[in-house]
Amino acid sequence: MKHIFVTGGVVSSLGKGLAAAALGRTLENRGLKVVMQKFDPYLNVDPGTMSPFQHGEVYVLNDGTETDLDLGHYERFTSGVLTKHNNLTSGQVYLRVIEKERNGDYLGKTVQVVPHVTNEIKERIHLIESEQPQADVMITEIGGTTGDIEGLPFLEAIRQFILERGPTNAIVMHVTLLPFIKAAGELKTKPSQQSVAKLREIGLQPQVLVCRTEHALDDEIRAKLSTYCNVPLKAVIEMRDVAHTIYEAPLMLHREHLDDTVCELLGLNAPPPEMGDWERFVKRVINPKKHVKVGFVGKYTDLQDAYKSVYESLTHAAASHDCGITVQKIDAEELENDPTAAERLLGGVAGVLVPGGFGERGVEGKVVAARYAREHQLPYLGLCLGMQIATIEFARHVCHIEQANSTEFDPKSPDQVICLLEEQRNVKKKGATMRLGLSEAVLAPDTLTAQVYGRPSVMERHRHRYEFNMKYRDVMAKNGFVISGTSPDGKLVELIEIDPKIHPWFVACQFHPEFQSKPNAPHPLFRGFIGACLAHGS
Ligand code: GLN
């Protein structure tokens, strides 16, 4: 198996994950089998306990692992279905090393970063090699920026690995920033030179330099980067800010011959990639025939990364309708205390989406949004918390259960229409203790939901603690609240809808469909929602 290690220089948020994923896509389109993984130098065991302010979205895999959002890029750009082995954090590495030490596995020895921590990191690469022997290429992205103290053990492990395998079997692709100084009208190469020098100091020489830049690289800049960073000229790759959509990245990098260069360096014999399908998708995103505006009511609407997969899923679904999309981001708290806010903020949208979330803040504003959508016959899509909100709203304003709430937000409410599962009641630890990962939902025949999916049962990814309280099933049903999907034993509510005789398109799910949408394979719920928004018009 050949290896590409992706490092980042100069600043964070460079789009390293995107560059890695885009490379993965072009290599797959050349017929190669690619496996992708991320090393994260932070000490959290996983990002599941971090706030969106710290970390952006927590991406959930089929096996329930809570991971970095870059794994979302990997799954959306490539055909890979990732597992807990594809995201390694320093927290996991140290936990393992210390467990082994307590077990006596290193008996007699001093336990050190080199070799024990670095061996543990290399072990992970070996593990994936043995799990996926059919893969031709493994792309490993290292989180953080060169020069970070916590990244050092990972870089040292890679240095050893490249030494062991040889430079035709394992290479480093360094993603760096070329700042543009307006006053001088110049792109600057010095920060990149210095970050490569930093890598060389620890024995790593990048073979490929991917340059994030607002402006085109001219021959002079390319030559300078090649000389000072000690990288062949053709391996200096321009990665401009995408004009329209991140999905342009594979096309852009392919035009720069990144995949050719990588194949040459690694001695991979693979035909040029067929990018037609991808190009057609990108064209639909850039030049849509129609347009739709949806209201997105969340709590972290100012943060670009907090709902990453939801925004991407909307893009995929809209493109499949040859439709452009404007996501009107609405801060849930703004809807809370002002009775005119709903009309003002939601008046012009063709549909309302309430995504997942935790904690009480903003909840009442989301209830206002769900009510507005229900009363105005606006298509509604609720994801996880968005389903719980729709349930609370319906119970309060249609079934007249005035104090209806979730245990999470009001543990004293006499009507906890959303409550804790029995098995969650005694859980005190916070790490990886929610209901997580793939489980089956059986759809009720003759529902809008079943029609949208076109299948009798589905497998979806979960990340939540609270559930619909079955005590309220009958009273809700009498009023037109349809349970349209349940766990196979019928005990857990997975999907709900409002009777289509009462409302044209009101669907919500207890899981996260956004983790299974792909550019050319949009998720049915998102696709159905956008279809309904188009039918409604804005
Ligand atoms: N806070 C809710 C729960 O834990 C919803 C979680 C979510 O939206 N991911 O059940």
Coordinates of C-alpha atoms and ligand atoms in Angstrom, one line a residue:
M1 CA 0.0 0.0 0.0
K2 CA 1.2 3.5 -0.9
H3 CA 0.9 6.3 1.6
I4 CA 0.3 10.1 1.4
F5 CA 0.7 12.1 4.6
V6 CA -1.0 15.5 4.5
T7 CA 0.4 18.2 6.8
G8 CA -0.5 21.8 7.2
G9 CA 1.6 24.9 7.4
V10 CA 1.4 28.6 8.4
V11 CA -2.2 28.7 9.7
S12 CA -5.1 26.4 10.6
S13 CA -8.4 26.2 8.6
L14 CA -6.4 26.0 5.4
G15 CA -8.7 23.4 3.9
K16 CA -6.3 20.5 4.4
G17 CA -9.1 18.1 4.9
L18 CA -10.7 19.3 1.7
A19 CA -7.4 19.0 -0.2
A20 CA -6.9 15.5 1.1
A21 CA -10.5 14.5 0.3
A22 CA -10.3 16.0 -3.2
L23 CA -7.1 14.1 -3.9
G24 CA -8.8 11.0 -2.7
R25 CA -11.6 11.6 -5.2
T26 CA -9.3 12.0 -8.2
L27 CA -7.3 8.9 -7.3
E28 CA -10.5 6.9 -7.0
N29 CA -11.6 8.2 -10.4
R30 CA -8.3 6.8 -11.7
G31 CA -9.6 3.4 -10.5
L32 CA -7.4 3.3 -7.4
K33 CA -8.8 2.1 -4.0
V34 CA -8.3 4.8 -1.5
V35 CA -8.6 4.7 2.3
M36 CA -8.5 7.9 4.3
Q37 CA -7.8 8.7 7.9
K38 CA -7.2 11.6 10.2
F39 CA -4.7 12.0 13.1
D40 CA -5.8 14.7 15.5
P41 CA -3.1 15.9 18.0
Y42 CA -5.5 17.1 20.7
L43 CA -5.8 15.2 24.0
N44 CA -9.6 14.6 23.8
V45 CA -10.2 11.0 23.2
D46 CA -12.8 12.1 20.6
P47 CA -14.4 15.4 19.7
G48 CA -17.8 14.3 21.1
T49 CA -17.5 16.4 24.2
M50 CA -16.3 19.6 22.5
S51 CA -18.6 22.5 21.8
P52 CA -19.2 23.7 18.2
F53 CA -17.4 26.9 19.2
Q54 CA -14.2 24.8 19.7
H55 CA -14.5 22.3 17.0
G56 CA -17.3 22.8 14.5
E57 CA -19.5 19.8 13.8
V58 CA -19.1 16.4 15.4
Y59 CA -19.3 13.9 12.6
V60 CA -20.8 10.5 13.4
L61 CA -19.8 7.3 11.6
N62 CA -21.8 4.1 11.0
D63 CA -20.2 2.4 14.0
G64 CA -21.2 5.4 16.2
T65 CA -17.7 6.9 16.5
E66 CA -17.9 10.7 17.1
T67 CA -15.2 12.2 14.9
D68 CA -13.7 15.2 13.3
L69 CA -15.7 16.9 10.6
D70 CA -12.9 16.2 8.1
L71 CA -14.1 12.6 8.1
G72 CA -17.3 14.1 6.7
H73 CA -15.3 15.5 3.8
Y74 CA -13.7 12.1 3.2
E75 CA -17.0 10.2 3.2
R76 CA -18.7 12.8 0.9
F77 CA -15.8 13.0 -1.6
T78 CA -14.8 9.4 -1.7
S79 CA -16.6 6.1 -1.6
G80 CA -15.1 5.1 1.7
V81 CA -17.3 4.2 4.7
L82 CA -15.1 5.0 7.7
T83 CA -14.8 3.4 11.1
K84 CA -13.5 4.2 14.5
H85 CA -10.0 3.2 13.3
N86 CA -10.0 6.1 10.8
N87 CA -9.7 8.9 13.4
L88 CA -6.8 8.7 15.9
T89 CA -6.4 11.4 18.5
S90 CA -3.5 11.9 21.0
G91 CA -6.0 11.2 23.7
Q92 CA -6.6 7.7 22.3
V93 CA -2.8 7.1 21.9
Y94 CA -2.0 8.2 25.4
L95 CA -4.9 6.3 26.9
R96 CA -3.7 3.1 25.2
V97 CA 0.0 3.6 26.2
I98 CA -1.0 4.3 29.8
E99 CA -3.3 1.3 29.9
K100 CA -0.5 -0.9 28.5
E101 CA 1.9 0.4 31.1
R102 CA -0.6 -0.4 33.9
N103 CA -1.0 -3.9 32.4
G104 CA 2.7 -4.4 32.6
D105 CA 3.1 -4.6 28.8
Y106 CA 6.3 -2.5 29.0
L107 CA 7.5 -4.2 32.2
G108 CA 11.0 -3.0 33.2
K109 CA 11.1 -0.2 30.6
T110 CA 10.8 3.6 30.8
V111 CA 7.8 4.6 28.8
Q112 CA 8.6 7.4 26.4
V113 CA 7.2 9.4 23.5
V114 CA 9.8 7.7 21.3
P115 CA 9.4 4.8 20.8
H116 CA 6.2 4.0 22.7
V117 CA 3.9 6.8 21.7
T118 CA 5.2 6.8 18.1
N119 CA 4.9 3.0 17.9
E120 CA 1.3 3.3 18.9
I121 CA 0.7 5.8 16.1
K122 CA 2.4 3.5 13.5
E123 CA 0.4 0.6 14.9
R124 CA -2.8 2.4 13.7
I125 CA -1.5 2.6 10.2
H126 CA -0.5 -1.1 10.3
L127 CA -4.0 -1.9 11.6
I128 CA -5.7 -0.2 8.7
E129 CA -3.4 -1.8 6.2
S130 CA -4.3 -5.2 7.6
E131 CA -8.0 -4.4 7.7
Q132 CA -8.1 -3.1 4.1
P133 CA -5.5 -5.0 2.2
Q134 CA -7.2 -4.3 -1.1
A135 CA -6.5 -0.5 -0.8
D136 CA -3.9 0.9 -3.1
V137 CA -3.4 4.2 -1.3
M138 CA -3.8 5.4 2.2
I139 CA -4.2 9.2 2.7
T140 CA -3.5 10.3 6.3
E141 CA -4.2 13.9 7.3
I142 CA -2.4 15.3 10.3
G143 CA -4.5 17.9 12.2
G144 CA -3.1 21.2 13.3
T145 CA -0.2 23.2 11.9
T146 CA 3.5 22.4 11.6
G147 CA 5.2 23.8 14.7
D148 CA 2.5 22.8 17.2
I149 CA 4.0 21.1 20.2
E150 CA 1.3 18.4 20.3
G151 CA 1.7 17.4 16.7
L152 CA 5.3 16.4 17.1
P153 CA 4.8 12.7 18.0
F154 CA 2.7 12.3 14.9
L155 CA 5.3 13.9 12.6
E156 CA 8.0 11.8 14.2
A157 CA 6.0 8.6 13.7
I158 CA 5.6 9.6 10.1
R159 CA 9.3 10.2 9.7
Q160 CA 10.1 6.7 11.0
F161 CA 7.4 5.2 8.8
I162 CA 8.8 6.9 5.6
L163 CA 12.2 5.7 6.6
E164 CA 11.0 2.2 7.0
R165 CA 9.0 2.1 3.7
G166 CA 11.1 4.3 1.5
P167 CA 10.2 7.5 -0.3
T168 CA 8.6 5.8 -3.3
N169 CA 6.1 4.2 -1.0
A170 CA 5.3 7.1 1.3
I171 CA 5.3 10.8 0.7
V172 CA 4.4 14.0 2.4
M173 CA 2.0 16.5 0.9
H174 CA 2.3 19.9 2.7
V175 CA -0.7 22.2 2.4
T176 CA 0.4 25.8 3.0
L177 CA -0.8 29.4 2.7
L178 CA 0.6 32.1 0.4
P179 CA -0.6 35.3 1.9
F180 CA -1.3 38.2 -0.5
I181 CA 0.0 41.6 0.6
K182 CA -2.3 44.1 -1.0
A183 CA 0.0 47.2 -0.6
A184 CA 2.8 45.4 -2.4
G185 CA 0.5 43.5 -4.8
E186 CA 2.4 40.4 -4.1
L187 CA 2.0 36.8 -3.0
K188 CA 4.5 35.9 -0.2
T189 CA 6.4 32.7 -0.1
K190 CA 8.4 33.2 3.1
P191 CA 5.8 31.7 5.6
S192 CA 5.7 28.5 3.4
Q193 CA 9.5 28.4 3.2
Q194 CA 9.6 28.6 7.0
S195 CA 7.0 25.9 7.6
V196 CA 8.8 23.6 5.2
A197 CA 12.1 24.4 7.0
K198 CA 10.3 23.4 10.3
L199 CA 9.3 20.1 8.8
R200 CA 12.9 19.5 7.5
E201 CA 14.2 20.2 11.0
I202 CA 12.4 17.1 12.2
G203 CA 13.5 15.1 9.2
L204 CA 10.4 15.4 6.9
Q205 CA 10.8 16.7 3.4
P206 CA 7.5 17.3 1.6
Q207 CA 7.4 16.0 -2.0
V208 CA 4.3 18.0 -2.9
L209 CA 3.4 21.5 -1.9
V210 CA -0.2 22.5 -2.2
C211 CA -0.5 26.3 -2.1
R212 CA -3.7 27.9 -0.8
T213 CA -3.9 31.3 -2.5
E214 CA -6.3 34.0 -3.5
H215 CA -4.3 34.7 -6.7
A216 CA -2.8 32.6 -9.5
L217 CA 0.8 31.5 -9.0
D218 CA 3.1 32.8 -11.7
D219 CA 6.2 31.0 -13.0
E220 CA 8.4 33.1 -10.8
I221 CA 6.6 32.2 -7.6
R222 CA 6.4 28.5 -8.5
A223 CA 10.2 28.5 -9.2
K224 CA 10.9 30.2 -5.9
L225 CA 8.8 27.8 -4.0
S226 CA 10.4 24.9 -5.7
T227 CA 13.9 26.1 -5.0
Y228 CA 13.4 27.2 -1.4
C229 CA 11.1 24.4 -0.3
N230 CA 13.1 21.8 -2.2
V231 CA 10.1 20.4 -4.1
P232 CA 10.1 19.6 -7.8
L233 CA 8.6 22.4 -9.9
K234 CA 5.7 20.3 -11.1
A235 CA 4.9 19.3 -7.5
V236 CA 4.1 23.0 -6.6
I237 CA 0.3 22.9 -6.9
E238 CA -1.9 25.9 -6.9
M239 CA -5.1 25.6 -4.8
R240 CA -7.1 28.8 -5.4
D241 CA -10.0 29.8 -3.2
V242 CA -13.0 28.1 -4.9
A243 CA -15.2 30.5 -6.6
H244 CA -18.5 28.8 -6.0
T245 CA -18.4 25.5 -4.2
I246 CA -15.9 23.3 -2.4
Y247 CA -16.8 20.6 -4.9
E248 CA -14.7 22.4 -7.5
A249 CA -11.6 21.3 -5.5
P250 CA -11.0 17.9 -7.2
L251 CA -11.4 19.5 -10.6
M252 CA -9.1 22.3 -9.7
L253 CA -6.4 20.0 -8.3
H254 CA -6.7 17.7 -11.2
R255 CA -6.1 20.6 -13.6
E256 CA -2.9 21.3 -11.6
H257 CA -1.9 17.6 -12.2
L258 CA -1.8 16.8 -8.5
D259 CA -3.0 13.3 -9.1
D260 CA -0.5 12.7 -12.0
T261 CA 2.3 14.0 -9.8
V262 CA 1.3 11.8 -6.8
C263 CA 0.9 8.7 -9.0
E264 CA 4.4 9.4 -10.5
L265 CA 6.0 9.9 -7.2
L266 CA 4.5 6.7 -5.8
G267 CA 4.9 4.6 -8.9
L268 CA 1.2 4.1 -9.3
N269 CA 0.2 3.0 -12.7
A270 CA -3.4 4.3 -13.2
P271 CA -5.2 5.7 -16.2
P272 CA -6.3 9.4 -16.1
P273 CA -9.4 10.0 -14.1
E274 CA -12.9 10.2 -15.5
M275 CA -14.3 13.3 -13.9
G276 CA -17.5 13.7 -16.0
D277 CA -20.1 12.9 -13.3
W278 CA -18.4 15.2 -10.8
E279 CA -18.2 18.0 -13.4
R280 CA -21.9 17.6 -14.1
F281 CA -22.7 17.8 -10.4
V282 CA -20.5 21.0 -10.0
K283 CA -22.2 22.6 -13.0
R284 CA -25.6 22.0 -11.5
V285 CA -24.4 23.6 -8.2
I286 CA -22.9 26.6 -10.1
N287 CA -25.6 27.2 -12.8
P288 CA -28.9 26.0 -11.4
K289 CA -32.1 26.5 -13.4
K290 CA -34.3 27.3 -10.4
H291 CA -33.7 28.8 -6.9
V292 CA -35.1 28.2 -3.5
K293 CA -34.6 29.9 -0.1
V294 CA -34.9 27.9 3.1
G295 CA -34.9 29.1 6.7
F296 CA -32.4 27.4 8.9
V297 CA -33.1 27.9 12.6
G298 CA -30.1 27.0 14.8
K299 CA -28.0 28.2 17.7
Y300 CA -24.6 28.4 16.1
T301 CA -25.7 30.0 12.8
D302 CA -22.6 32.4 12.9
L303 CA -20.2 29.5 12.8
Q304 CA -19.5 28.1 9.4
D305 CA -18.6 24.7 10.5
A306 CA -21.2 23.9 13.2
Y307 CA -23.7 22.4 10.8
K308 CA -21.4 21.5 8.0
S309 CA -23.0 18.2 6.9
V310 CA -26.5 19.7 7.0
Y311 CA -25.4 22.5 4.7
E312 CA -23.7 20.1 2.4
S313 CA -26.7 17.8 2.3
L314 CA -28.9 20.8 1.3
T315 CA -26.5 21.5 -1.5
H316 CA -26.6 17.9 -2.8
A317 CA -30.4 17.8 -2.6
A318 CA -30.8 21.1 -4.3
A319 CA -28.4 20.2 -7.1
S320 CA -30.4 17.0 -7.7
H321 CA -33.4 19.2 -8.5
D322 CA -31.2 21.4 -10.6
C323 CA -31.9 24.1 -8.1
G324 CA -29.7 26.7 -6.3
I325 CA -30.2 27.3 -2.6
T326 CA -30.0 30.2 -0.3
V327 CA -29.9 29.1 3.3
Q328 CA -31.3 31.9 5.4
K329 CA -29.6 31.4 8.8
I330 CA -31.7 32.4 11.7
D331 CA -30.5 32.6 15.2
A332 CA -33.1 30.7 17.3
E333 CA -32.9 33.1 20.2
E334 CA -34.0 36.0 17.9
L335 CA -37.4 34.2 17.5
E336 CA -37.8 33.9 21.2
N337 CA -39.3 37.0 22.7
D338 CA -40.5 39.0 19.8
P339 CA -43.9 38.0 18.5
T340 CA -43.2 39.8 15.1
A341 CA -39.9 38.0 14.6
A342 CA -41.3 34.8 13.0
E343 CA -43.1 36.7 10.2
R344 CA -40.1 39.0 9.7
L345 CA -37.5 36.2 9.6
L346 CA -39.5 33.3 8.1
G347 CA -41.9 35.3 6.0
G348 CA -40.0 34.9 2.7
V349 CA -38.7 31.3 3.0
A350 CA -40.0 28.2 1.1
G351 CA -39.3 25.8 4.0
V352 CA -38.0 25.6 7.5
L353 CA -35.2 23.3 8.8
V354 CA -34.4 22.8 12.4
P355 CA -31.2 20.9 12.9
G356 CA -29.8 19.0 15.9
G357 CA -28.6 20.5 19.1
F358 CA -28.1 20.2 22.8
G359 CA -29.1 22.3 25.9
E360 CA -31.9 24.7 26.6
R361 CA -30.6 27.8 24.9
G362 CA -32.6 28.7 21.8
V363 CA -35.2 25.9 22.2
E364 CA -38.2 28.1 22.5
G365 CA -37.2 30.0 19.4
K366 CA -37.1 26.7 17.5
V367 CA -40.6 25.9 18.8
V368 CA -41.7 29.2 17.4
A369 CA -40.2 28.2 14.0
A370 CA -41.8 24.8 14.0
R371 CA -45.2 26.4 14.8
Y372 CA -44.8 28.9 12.1
A373 CA -44.0 26.2 9.5
R374 CA -47.0 24.1 10.7
E375 CA -49.5 26.9 10.7
H376 CA -48.3 28.4 7.4
Q377 CA -48.2 25.1 5.5
L378 CA -44.5 25.5 5.0
P379 CA -42.4 22.4 4.4
Y380 CA -40.6 21.5 7.6
L381 CA -37.6 19.2 8.1
G382 CA -36.6 18.4 11.7
L383 CA -33.3 16.6 12.4
C384 CA -32.9 15.0 15.8
L385 CA -33.5 17.9 18.2
G386 CA -35.6 19.3 15.3
M387 CA -38.0 16.2 15.7
Q388 CA -38.1 16.7 19.4
I389 CA -39.0 20.4 18.9
A390 CA -41.8 19.5 16.4
T391 CA -43.2 17.0 19.0
I392 CA -43.2 19.6 21.8
E393 CA -44.8 22.2 19.5
F394 CA -47.5 19.8 18.3
A395 CA -48.3 18.6 21.8
R396 CA -48.6 22.2 23.2
H397 CA -50.5 23.9 20.4
V398 CA -52.5 21.2 18.8
C399 CA -53.1 18.7 21.6
H400 CA -53.3 21.5 24.2
I401 CA -50.8 19.8 26.5
E402 CA -49.6 23.3 27.6
Q403 CA -46.5 22.3 29.6
A404 CA -45.2 19.7 27.1
N405 CA -41.5 19.7 27.1
S406 CA -38.4 17.5 27.0
T407 CA -36.7 16.3 30.2
E408 CA -33.6 17.9 28.9
F409 CA -35.0 21.4 29.0
D410 CA -37.5 21.2 31.8
P411 CA -37.1 18.2 34.1
K412 CA -40.0 19.4 36.2
S413 CA -42.5 19.5 33.4
P414 CA -45.6 17.3 34.1
D415 CA -45.7 16.4 30.5
Q416 CA -42.3 15.2 29.3
V417 CA -43.3 14.3 25.7
I418 CA -39.6 13.8 25.1
C419 CA -37.8 11.8 27.8
L420 CA -34.7 9.8 28.7
L421 CA -34.5 6.2 27.7
E422 CA -34.4 3.7 30.6
E423 CA -30.8 2.7 29.8
Q424 CA -29.7 6.4 29.7
R425 CA -31.0 7.2 33.2
N426 CA -28.0 6.1 35.1
V427 CA -25.4 7.2 32.6
K428 CA -23.2 9.8 34.3
K429 CA -20.1 9.7 32.0
K430 CA -20.2 12.0 29.0
G431 CA -17.8 10.5 26.5
A432 CA -19.4 8.3 23.8
T433 CA -22.4 7.5 26.0
M434 CA -25.2 8.6 23.9
R435 CA -27.3 6.4 21.5
L436 CA -24.8 6.5 18.7
G437 CA -24.4 5.2 15.2
L438 CA -26.4 3.1 12.7
S439 CA -29.7 1.5 13.6
E440 CA -32.7 0.5 11.6
A441 CA -35.9 2.3 11.3
V442 CA -39.0 0.5 9.9
L443 CA -41.2 2.8 8.0
A444 CA -45.0 2.8 8.3
P445 CA -46.6 2.0 4.9
D446 CA -48.7 4.6 3.2
T447 CA -47.0 7.5 4.9
L448 CA -45.3 10.5 3.2
T449 CA -42.1 9.3 4.9
A450 CA -42.3 5.9 3.2
Q451 CA -43.0 7.5 -0.1
V452 CA -40.1 9.9 0.3
Y453 CA -37.7 7.0 1.0
G454 CA -39.3 4.6 -1.4
R455 CA -38.2 1.7 0.9
P456 CA -39.8 -0.1 3.8
S457 CA -36.8 0.2 6.1
V458 CA -33.7 2.3 6.4
M459 CA -30.4 2.4 8.3
E460 CA -29.5 5.8 9.8
R461 CA -26.9 7.3 12.1
H462 CA -27.9 8.5 15.6
R463 CA -26.5 10.8 18.2
H464 CA -28.9 11.6 21.0
R465 CA -30.0 10.7 24.5
Y466 CA -33.7 11.6 24.6
E467 CA -36.6 9.9 22.8
F468 CA -40.3 10.4 22.0
N469 CA -42.4 9.3 25.1
M470 CA -44.8 6.6 24.0
K471 CA -47.3 7.6 26.7
Y472 CA -48.4 10.4 24.4
R473 CA -48.6 8.3 21.3
D474 CA -52.5 8.0 21.2
V475 CA -53.4 11.6 22.0
M476 CA -50.9 12.9 19.4
A477 CA -52.1 10.4 16.8
K478 CA -55.7 11.5 17.3
N479 CA -54.7 15.0 16.3
G480 CA -52.8 14.1 13.1
F481 CA -49.3 13.5 14.4
V482 CA -48.2 10.3 12.6
I483 CA -45.4 8.1 13.8
S484 CA -44.0 7.1 10.4
G485 CA -40.9 5.2 11.5
T486 CA -39.9 3.2 14.5
S487 CA -37.2 0.9 15.7
P488 CA -37.9 -2.7 14.5
D489 CA -39.2 -3.6 18.0
G490 CA -41.6 -0.6 17.8
K491 CA -40.3 0.9 21.0
L492 CA -38.4 3.9 19.7
V493 CA -39.9 6.6 17.5
E494 CA -37.5 7.3 14.6
L495 CA -39.6 9.4 12.2
I496 CA -42.7 11.5 12.5
E497 CA -44.9 13.4 10.1
I498 CA -48.0 15.5 10.2
D499 CA -50.8 13.8 8.4
P500 CA -50.4 15.0 4.7
K501 CA -54.2 15.7 4.7
I502 CA -53.4 18.5 7.2
H503 CA -50.0 19.7 6.1
P504 CA -48.3 19.2 2.7
W505 CA -44.8 18.2 4.0
F506 CA -43.9 18.1 7.6
V507 CA -41.3 15.4 8.4
A508 CA -38.8 15.0 11.2
C509 CA -36.4 12.3 12.3
Q510 CA -34.7 11.3 15.5
F511 CA -31.4 10.6 13.6
H512 CA -29.0 12.5 11.5
P513 CA -29.6 11.9 7.7
E514 CA -27.0 14.6 7.0
F515 CA -24.2 12.1 7.7
Q516 CA -25.2 9.9 4.7
S517 CA -25.7 12.4 1.9
K518 CA -23.3 12.5 -1.1
P519 CA -22.9 14.9 -4.0
N520 CA -24.4 12.5 -6.6
A521 CA -26.5 10.6 -4.1
P522 CA -28.5 13.1 -2.0
H523 CA -30.3 11.8 1.1
P524 CA -34.0 11.1 0.3
L525 CA -35.2 13.3 3.2
F526 CA -33.3 16.3 2.0
R527 CA -34.2 15.7 -1.6
G528 CA -37.9 15.4 -0.6
F529 CA -37.7 18.5 1.5
I530 CA -36.2 20.6 -1.3
G531 CA -38.8 19.1 -3.7
A532 CA -41.5 20.3 -1.3
C533 CA -39.9 23.7 -1.0
L534 CA -39.9 24.1 -4.7
A535 CA -43.6 23.0 -4.9
H536 CA -44.4 25.6 -2.2
G537 CA -42.4 28.4 -3.8
S538 CA -40.9 31.3 -1.9
Ligands
GLN1 N1 -30.3 17.0 22.8 C1 -31.1 16.0 22.1 C2 -30.9 14.6 22.7 O1 -29.8 14.4 23.2 C3 -30.9 16.1 20.6 C4 -29.6 15.6 20.2 C5 -29.2 16.0 18.8 O2 -29.9 16.8 18.2 N2 -28.2 15.5 18.3 O3 -31.6 13.8 22.5

